[in-house]
Tab-separated table of N, CA, C and O in Angstrom:
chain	number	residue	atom	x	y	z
Z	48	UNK	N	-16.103	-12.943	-10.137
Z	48	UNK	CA	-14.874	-13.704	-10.187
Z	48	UNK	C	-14.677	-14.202	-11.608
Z	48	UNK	O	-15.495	-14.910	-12.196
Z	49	UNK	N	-13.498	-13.764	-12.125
Z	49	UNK	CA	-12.905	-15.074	-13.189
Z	49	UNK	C	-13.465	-16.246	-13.095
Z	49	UNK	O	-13.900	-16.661	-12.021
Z	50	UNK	N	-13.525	-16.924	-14.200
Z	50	UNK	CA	-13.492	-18.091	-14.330
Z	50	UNK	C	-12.222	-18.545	-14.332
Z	50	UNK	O	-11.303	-17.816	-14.704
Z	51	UNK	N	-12.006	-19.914	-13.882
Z	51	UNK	CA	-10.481	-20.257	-13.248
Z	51	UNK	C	-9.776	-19.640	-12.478
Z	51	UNK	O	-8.601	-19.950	-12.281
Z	52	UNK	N	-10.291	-18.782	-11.978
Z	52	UNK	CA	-9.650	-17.885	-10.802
Z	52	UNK	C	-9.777	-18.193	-9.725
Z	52	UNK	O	-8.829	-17.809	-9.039
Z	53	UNK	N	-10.669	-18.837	-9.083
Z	53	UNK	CA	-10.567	-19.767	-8.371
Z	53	UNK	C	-10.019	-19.533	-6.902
Z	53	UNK	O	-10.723	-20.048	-6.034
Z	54	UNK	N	-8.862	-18.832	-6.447
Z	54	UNK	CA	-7.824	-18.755	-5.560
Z	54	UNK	C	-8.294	-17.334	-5.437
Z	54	UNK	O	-8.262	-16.912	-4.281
Z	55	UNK	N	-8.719	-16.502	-6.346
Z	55	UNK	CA	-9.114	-15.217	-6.415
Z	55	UNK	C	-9.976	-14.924	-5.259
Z	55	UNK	O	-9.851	-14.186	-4.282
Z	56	UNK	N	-11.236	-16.037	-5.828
Z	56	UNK	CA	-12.386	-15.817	-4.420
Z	56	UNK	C	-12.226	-16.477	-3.486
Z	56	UNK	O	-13.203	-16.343	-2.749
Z	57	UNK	N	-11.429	-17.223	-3.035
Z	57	UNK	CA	-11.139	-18.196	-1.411
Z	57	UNK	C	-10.520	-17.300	-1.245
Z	57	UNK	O	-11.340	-16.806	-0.471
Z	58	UNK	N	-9.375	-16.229	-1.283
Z	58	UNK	CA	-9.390	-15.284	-0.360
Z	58	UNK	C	-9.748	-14.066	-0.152
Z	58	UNK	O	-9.338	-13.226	0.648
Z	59	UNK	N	-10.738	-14.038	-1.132
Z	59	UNK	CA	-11.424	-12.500	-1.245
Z	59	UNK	C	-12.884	-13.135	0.216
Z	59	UNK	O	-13.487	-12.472	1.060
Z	60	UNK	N	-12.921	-14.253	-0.036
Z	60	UNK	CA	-13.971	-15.153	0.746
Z	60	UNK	C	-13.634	-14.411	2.619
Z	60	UNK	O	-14.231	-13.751	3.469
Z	61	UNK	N	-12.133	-15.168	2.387
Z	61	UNK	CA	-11.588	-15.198	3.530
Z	61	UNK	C	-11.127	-13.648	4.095
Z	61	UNK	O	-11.136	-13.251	5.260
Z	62	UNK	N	-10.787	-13.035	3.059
Z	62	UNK	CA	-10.464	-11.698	3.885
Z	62	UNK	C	-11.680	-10.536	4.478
Z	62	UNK	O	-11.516	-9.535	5.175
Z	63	UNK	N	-13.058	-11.183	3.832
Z	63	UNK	CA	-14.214	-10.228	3.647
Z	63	UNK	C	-14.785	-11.016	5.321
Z	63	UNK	O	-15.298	-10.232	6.119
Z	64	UNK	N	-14.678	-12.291	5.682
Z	64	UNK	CA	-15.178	-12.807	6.905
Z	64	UNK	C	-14.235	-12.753	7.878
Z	64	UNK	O	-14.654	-13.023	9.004
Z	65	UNK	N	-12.483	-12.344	7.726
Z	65	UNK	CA	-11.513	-12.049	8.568
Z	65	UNK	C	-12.341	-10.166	8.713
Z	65	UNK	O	-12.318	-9.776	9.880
Z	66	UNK	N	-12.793	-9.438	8.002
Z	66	UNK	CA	-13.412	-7.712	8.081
Z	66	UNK	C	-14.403	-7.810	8.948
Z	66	UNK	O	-14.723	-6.852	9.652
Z	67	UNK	N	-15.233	-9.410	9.022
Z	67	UNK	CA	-16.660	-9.310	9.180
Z	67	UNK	C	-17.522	-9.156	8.649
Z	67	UNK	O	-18.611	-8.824	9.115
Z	68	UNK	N	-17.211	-9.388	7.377
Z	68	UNK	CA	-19.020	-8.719	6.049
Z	68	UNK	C	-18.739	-10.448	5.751
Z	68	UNK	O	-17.815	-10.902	5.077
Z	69	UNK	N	-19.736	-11.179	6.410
Z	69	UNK	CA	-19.690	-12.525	5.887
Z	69	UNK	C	-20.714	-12.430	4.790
Z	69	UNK	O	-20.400	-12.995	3.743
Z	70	UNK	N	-21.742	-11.894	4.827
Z	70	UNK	CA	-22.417	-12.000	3.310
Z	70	UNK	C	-21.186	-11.663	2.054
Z	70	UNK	O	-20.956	-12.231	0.987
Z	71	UNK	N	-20.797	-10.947	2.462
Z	71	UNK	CA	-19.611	-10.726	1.156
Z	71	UNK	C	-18.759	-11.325	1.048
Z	71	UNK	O	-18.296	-11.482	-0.082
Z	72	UNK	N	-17.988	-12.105	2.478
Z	72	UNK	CA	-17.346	-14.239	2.350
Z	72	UNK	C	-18.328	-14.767	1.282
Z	72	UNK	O	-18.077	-15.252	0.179
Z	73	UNK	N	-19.803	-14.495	2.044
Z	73	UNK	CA	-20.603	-15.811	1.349
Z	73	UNK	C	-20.474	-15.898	-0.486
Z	73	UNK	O	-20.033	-16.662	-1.345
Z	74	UNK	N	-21.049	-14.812	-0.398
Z	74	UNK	CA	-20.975	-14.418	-1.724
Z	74	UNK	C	-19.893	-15.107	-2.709
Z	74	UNK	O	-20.244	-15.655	-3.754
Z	75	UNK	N	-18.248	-15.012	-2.192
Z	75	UNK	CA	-17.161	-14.603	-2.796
Z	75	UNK	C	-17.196	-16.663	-2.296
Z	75	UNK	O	-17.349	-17.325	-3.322
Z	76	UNK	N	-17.124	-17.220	-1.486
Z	76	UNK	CA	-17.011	-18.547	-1.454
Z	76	UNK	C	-18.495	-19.201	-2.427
Z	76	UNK	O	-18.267	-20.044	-3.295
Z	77	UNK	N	-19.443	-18.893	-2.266
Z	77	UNK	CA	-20.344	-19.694	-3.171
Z	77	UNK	C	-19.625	-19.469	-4.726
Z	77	UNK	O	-19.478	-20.525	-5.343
Z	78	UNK	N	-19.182	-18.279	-5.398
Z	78	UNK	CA	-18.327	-18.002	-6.599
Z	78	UNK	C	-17.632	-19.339	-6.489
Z	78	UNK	O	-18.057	-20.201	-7.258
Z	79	UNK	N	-16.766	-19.635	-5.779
Z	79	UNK	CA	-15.830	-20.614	-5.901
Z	79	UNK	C	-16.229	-22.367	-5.333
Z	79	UNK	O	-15.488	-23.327	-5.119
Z	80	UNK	N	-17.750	-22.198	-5.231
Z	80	UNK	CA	-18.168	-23.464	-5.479
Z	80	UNK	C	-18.844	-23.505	-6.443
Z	80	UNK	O	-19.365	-24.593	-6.693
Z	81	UNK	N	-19.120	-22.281	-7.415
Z	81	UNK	CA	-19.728	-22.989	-8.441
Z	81	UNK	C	-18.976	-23.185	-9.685
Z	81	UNK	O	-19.511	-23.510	-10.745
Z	82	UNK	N	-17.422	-22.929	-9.488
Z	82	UNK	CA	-16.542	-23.364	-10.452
Z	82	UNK	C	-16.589	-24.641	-10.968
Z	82	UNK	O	-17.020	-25.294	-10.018
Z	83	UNK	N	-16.401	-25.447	-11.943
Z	83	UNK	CA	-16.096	-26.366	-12.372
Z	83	UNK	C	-14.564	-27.072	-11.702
Z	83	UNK	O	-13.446	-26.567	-11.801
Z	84	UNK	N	-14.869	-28.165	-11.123
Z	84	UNK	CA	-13.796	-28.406	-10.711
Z	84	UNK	C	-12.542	-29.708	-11.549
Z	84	UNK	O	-12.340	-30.921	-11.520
Z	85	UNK	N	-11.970	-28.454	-12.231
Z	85	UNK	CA	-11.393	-29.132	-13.474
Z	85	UNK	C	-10.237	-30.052	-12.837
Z	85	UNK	O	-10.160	-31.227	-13.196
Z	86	UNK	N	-9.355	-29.534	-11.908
Z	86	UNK	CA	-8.115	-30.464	-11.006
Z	86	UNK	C	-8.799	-31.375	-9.908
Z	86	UNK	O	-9.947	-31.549	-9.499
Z	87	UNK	N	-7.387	-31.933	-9.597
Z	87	UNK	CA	-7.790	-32.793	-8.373
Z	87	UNK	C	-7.596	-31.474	-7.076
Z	87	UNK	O	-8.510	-31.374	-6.258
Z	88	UNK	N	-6.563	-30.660	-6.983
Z	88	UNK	CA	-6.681	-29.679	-6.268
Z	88	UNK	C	-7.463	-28.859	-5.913
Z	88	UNK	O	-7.352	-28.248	-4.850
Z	89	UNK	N	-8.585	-28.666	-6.908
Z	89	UNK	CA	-10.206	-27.864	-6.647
Z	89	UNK	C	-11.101	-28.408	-6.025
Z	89	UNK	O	-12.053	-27.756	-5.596
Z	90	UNK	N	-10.966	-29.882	-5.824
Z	90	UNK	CA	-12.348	-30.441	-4.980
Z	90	UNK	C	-11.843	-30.218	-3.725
Z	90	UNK	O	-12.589	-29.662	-2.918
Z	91	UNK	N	-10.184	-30.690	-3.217
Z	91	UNK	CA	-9.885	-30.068	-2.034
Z	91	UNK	C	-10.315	-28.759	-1.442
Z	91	UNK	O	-10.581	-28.560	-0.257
Z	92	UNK	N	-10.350	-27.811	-2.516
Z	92	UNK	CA	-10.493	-26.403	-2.115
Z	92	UNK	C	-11.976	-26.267	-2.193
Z	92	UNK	O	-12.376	-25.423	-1.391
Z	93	UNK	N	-12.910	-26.816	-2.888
Z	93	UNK	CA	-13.951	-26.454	-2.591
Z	93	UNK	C	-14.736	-27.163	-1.581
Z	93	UNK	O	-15.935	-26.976	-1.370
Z	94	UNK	N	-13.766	-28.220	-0.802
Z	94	UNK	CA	-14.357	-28.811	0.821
Z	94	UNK	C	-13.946	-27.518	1.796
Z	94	UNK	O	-14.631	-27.024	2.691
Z	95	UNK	N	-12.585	-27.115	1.336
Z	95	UNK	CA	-12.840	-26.217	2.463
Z	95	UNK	C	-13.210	-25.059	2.573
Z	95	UNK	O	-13.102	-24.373	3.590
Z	96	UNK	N	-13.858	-24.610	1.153
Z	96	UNK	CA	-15.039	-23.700	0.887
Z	96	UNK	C	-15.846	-23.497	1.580
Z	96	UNK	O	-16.039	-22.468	2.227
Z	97	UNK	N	-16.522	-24.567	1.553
Z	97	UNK	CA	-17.936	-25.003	2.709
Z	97	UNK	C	-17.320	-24.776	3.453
Z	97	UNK	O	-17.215	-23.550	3.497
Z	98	UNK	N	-16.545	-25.411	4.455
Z	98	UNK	CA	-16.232	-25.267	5.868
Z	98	UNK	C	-16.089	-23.893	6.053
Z	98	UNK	O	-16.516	-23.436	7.114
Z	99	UNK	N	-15.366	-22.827	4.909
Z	99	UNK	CA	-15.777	-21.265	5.544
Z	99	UNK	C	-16.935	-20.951	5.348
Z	99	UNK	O	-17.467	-20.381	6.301
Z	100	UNK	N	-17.680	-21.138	4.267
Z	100	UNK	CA	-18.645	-20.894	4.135
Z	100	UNK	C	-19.308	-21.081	5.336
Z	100	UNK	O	-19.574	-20.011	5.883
Z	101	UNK	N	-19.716	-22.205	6.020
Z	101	UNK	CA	-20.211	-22.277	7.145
Z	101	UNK	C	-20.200	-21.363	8.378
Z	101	UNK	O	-21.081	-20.886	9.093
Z	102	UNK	N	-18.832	-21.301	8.347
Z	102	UNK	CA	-18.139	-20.316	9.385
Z	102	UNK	C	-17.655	-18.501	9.170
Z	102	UNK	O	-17.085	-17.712	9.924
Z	103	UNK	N	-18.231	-18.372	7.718
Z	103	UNK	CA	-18.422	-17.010	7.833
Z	103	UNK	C	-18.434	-15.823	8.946
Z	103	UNK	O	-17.407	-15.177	9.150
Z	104	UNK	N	-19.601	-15.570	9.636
Z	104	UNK	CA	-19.907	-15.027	10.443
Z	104	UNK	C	-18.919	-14.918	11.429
Z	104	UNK	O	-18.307	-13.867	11.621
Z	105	UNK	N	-18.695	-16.131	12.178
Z	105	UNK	CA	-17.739	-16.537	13.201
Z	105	UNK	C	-15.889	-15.620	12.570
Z	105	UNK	O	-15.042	-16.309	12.003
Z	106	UNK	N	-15.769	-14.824	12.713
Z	106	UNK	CA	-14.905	-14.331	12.390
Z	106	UNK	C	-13.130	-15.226	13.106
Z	106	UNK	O	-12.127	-15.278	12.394
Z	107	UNK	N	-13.168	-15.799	14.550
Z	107	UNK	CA	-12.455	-16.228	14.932
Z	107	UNK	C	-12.518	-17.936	15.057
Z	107	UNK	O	-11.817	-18.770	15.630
Z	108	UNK	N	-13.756	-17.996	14.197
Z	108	UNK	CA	-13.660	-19.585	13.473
Z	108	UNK	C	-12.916	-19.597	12.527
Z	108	UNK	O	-12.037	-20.453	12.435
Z	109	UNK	N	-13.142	-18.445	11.413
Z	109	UNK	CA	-11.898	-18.497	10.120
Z	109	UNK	C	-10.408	-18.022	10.827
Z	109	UNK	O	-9.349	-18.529	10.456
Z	110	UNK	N	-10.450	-17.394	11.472
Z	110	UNK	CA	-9.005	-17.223	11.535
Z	110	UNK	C	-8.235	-18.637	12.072
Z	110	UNK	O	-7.116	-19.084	11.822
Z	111	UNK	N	-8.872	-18.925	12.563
Z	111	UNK	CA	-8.617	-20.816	13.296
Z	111	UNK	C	-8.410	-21.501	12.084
Z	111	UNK	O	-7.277	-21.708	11.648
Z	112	UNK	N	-9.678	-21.950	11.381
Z	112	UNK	CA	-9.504	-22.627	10.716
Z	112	UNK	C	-8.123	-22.835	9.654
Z	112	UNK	O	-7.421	-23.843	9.571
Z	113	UNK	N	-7.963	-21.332	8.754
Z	113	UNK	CA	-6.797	-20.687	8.072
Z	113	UNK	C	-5.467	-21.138	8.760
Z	113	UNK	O	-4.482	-21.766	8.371
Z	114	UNK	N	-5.871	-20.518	10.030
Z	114	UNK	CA	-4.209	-21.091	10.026
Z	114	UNK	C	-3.860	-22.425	10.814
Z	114	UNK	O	-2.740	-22.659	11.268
Z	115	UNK	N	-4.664	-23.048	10.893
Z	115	UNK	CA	-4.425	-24.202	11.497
Z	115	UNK	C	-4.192	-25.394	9.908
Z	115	UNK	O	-3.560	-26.445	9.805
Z	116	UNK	N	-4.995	-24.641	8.921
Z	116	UNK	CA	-4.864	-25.158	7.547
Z	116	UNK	C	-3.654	-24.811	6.451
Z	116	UNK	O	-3.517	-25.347	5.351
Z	117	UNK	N	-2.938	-23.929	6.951
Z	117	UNK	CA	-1.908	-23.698	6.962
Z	117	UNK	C	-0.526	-24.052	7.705
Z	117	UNK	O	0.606	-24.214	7.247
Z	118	UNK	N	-0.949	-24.105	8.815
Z	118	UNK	CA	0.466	-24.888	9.538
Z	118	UNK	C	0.248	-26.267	9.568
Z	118	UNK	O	0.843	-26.829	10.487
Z	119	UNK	N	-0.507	-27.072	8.753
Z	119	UNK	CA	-0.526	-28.383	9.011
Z	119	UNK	C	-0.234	-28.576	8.116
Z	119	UNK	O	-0.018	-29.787	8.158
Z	120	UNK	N	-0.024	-28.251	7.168
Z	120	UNK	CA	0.510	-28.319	5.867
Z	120	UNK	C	1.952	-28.995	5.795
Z	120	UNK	O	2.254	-30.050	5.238
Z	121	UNK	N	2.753	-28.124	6.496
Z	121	UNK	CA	4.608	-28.647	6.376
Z	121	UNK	C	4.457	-29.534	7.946
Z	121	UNK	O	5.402	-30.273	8.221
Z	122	UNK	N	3.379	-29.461	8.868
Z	122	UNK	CA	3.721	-30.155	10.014
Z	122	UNK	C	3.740	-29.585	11.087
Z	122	UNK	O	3.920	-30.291	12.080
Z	123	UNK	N	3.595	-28.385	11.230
Z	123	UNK	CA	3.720	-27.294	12.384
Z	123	UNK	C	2.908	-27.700	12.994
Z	123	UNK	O	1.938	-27.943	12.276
Z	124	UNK	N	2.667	-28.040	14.474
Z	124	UNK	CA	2.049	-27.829	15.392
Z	124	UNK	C	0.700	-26.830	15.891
Z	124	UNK	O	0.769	-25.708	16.391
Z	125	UNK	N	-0.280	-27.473	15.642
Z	125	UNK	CA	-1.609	-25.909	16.124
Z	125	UNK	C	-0.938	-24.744	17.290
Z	125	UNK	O	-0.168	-24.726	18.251
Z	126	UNK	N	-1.568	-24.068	16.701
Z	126	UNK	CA	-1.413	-22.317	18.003
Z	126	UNK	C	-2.645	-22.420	18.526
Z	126	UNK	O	-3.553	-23.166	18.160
Z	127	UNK	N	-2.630	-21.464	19.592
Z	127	UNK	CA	-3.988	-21.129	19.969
Z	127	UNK	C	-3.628	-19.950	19.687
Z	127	UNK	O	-2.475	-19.602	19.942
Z	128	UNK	N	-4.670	-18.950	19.012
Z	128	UNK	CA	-5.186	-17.809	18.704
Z	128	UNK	C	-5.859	-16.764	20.087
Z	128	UNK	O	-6.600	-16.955	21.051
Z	129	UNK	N	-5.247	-15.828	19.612
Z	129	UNK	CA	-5.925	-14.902	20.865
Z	129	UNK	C	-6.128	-13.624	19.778
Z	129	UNK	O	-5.261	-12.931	19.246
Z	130	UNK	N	-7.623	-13.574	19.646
Z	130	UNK	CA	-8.200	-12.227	18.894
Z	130	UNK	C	-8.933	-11.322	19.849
Z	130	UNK	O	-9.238	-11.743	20.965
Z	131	UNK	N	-9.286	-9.868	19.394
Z	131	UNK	CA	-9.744	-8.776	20.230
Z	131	UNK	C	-10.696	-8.431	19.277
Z	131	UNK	O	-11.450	-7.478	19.474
């Protein structure tokens, strides 16, 4: 990863544990905790680093998490998710 890229590996993180190769989440989220966290916007992002990080594996933990971290954003209401 870039340095300051930052956004690069949270979703290279996220799309590699949405495939299922969570070592290759892990990988791509530890990159983006060991950035320097120069903004106030990077410590946010690197809490919810960890939290994928954690949830790697769990493939329909990240998809939860994502978009529930996403629609809460403007106010949307949680979904429930139905994966195969």
């Amino acid at each position: 990863m870039r340095r300051g890229f930052l956004w690069d590996g949270f979703d290279a993180g996220i799309a590699a544990a949405l495939a299922g190769d969570p070592d290759t989440a892990r990988d791509h989220f530890e990159r983006v905790l060991g950035e320097d966290p120069l903004a106030p916007g990077m410590v946010d992002a690197q809490e919810k680093t960890r939290e994928l990080h954690a949830l790697a594996a769990d493939r329909e933990a990240v998809a939860a998490r994502v978009v529930h971290s996403c629609r809460s954003k403007p106010g949307l209401d949680p979904v429930r998710l139905a994966m195969s």
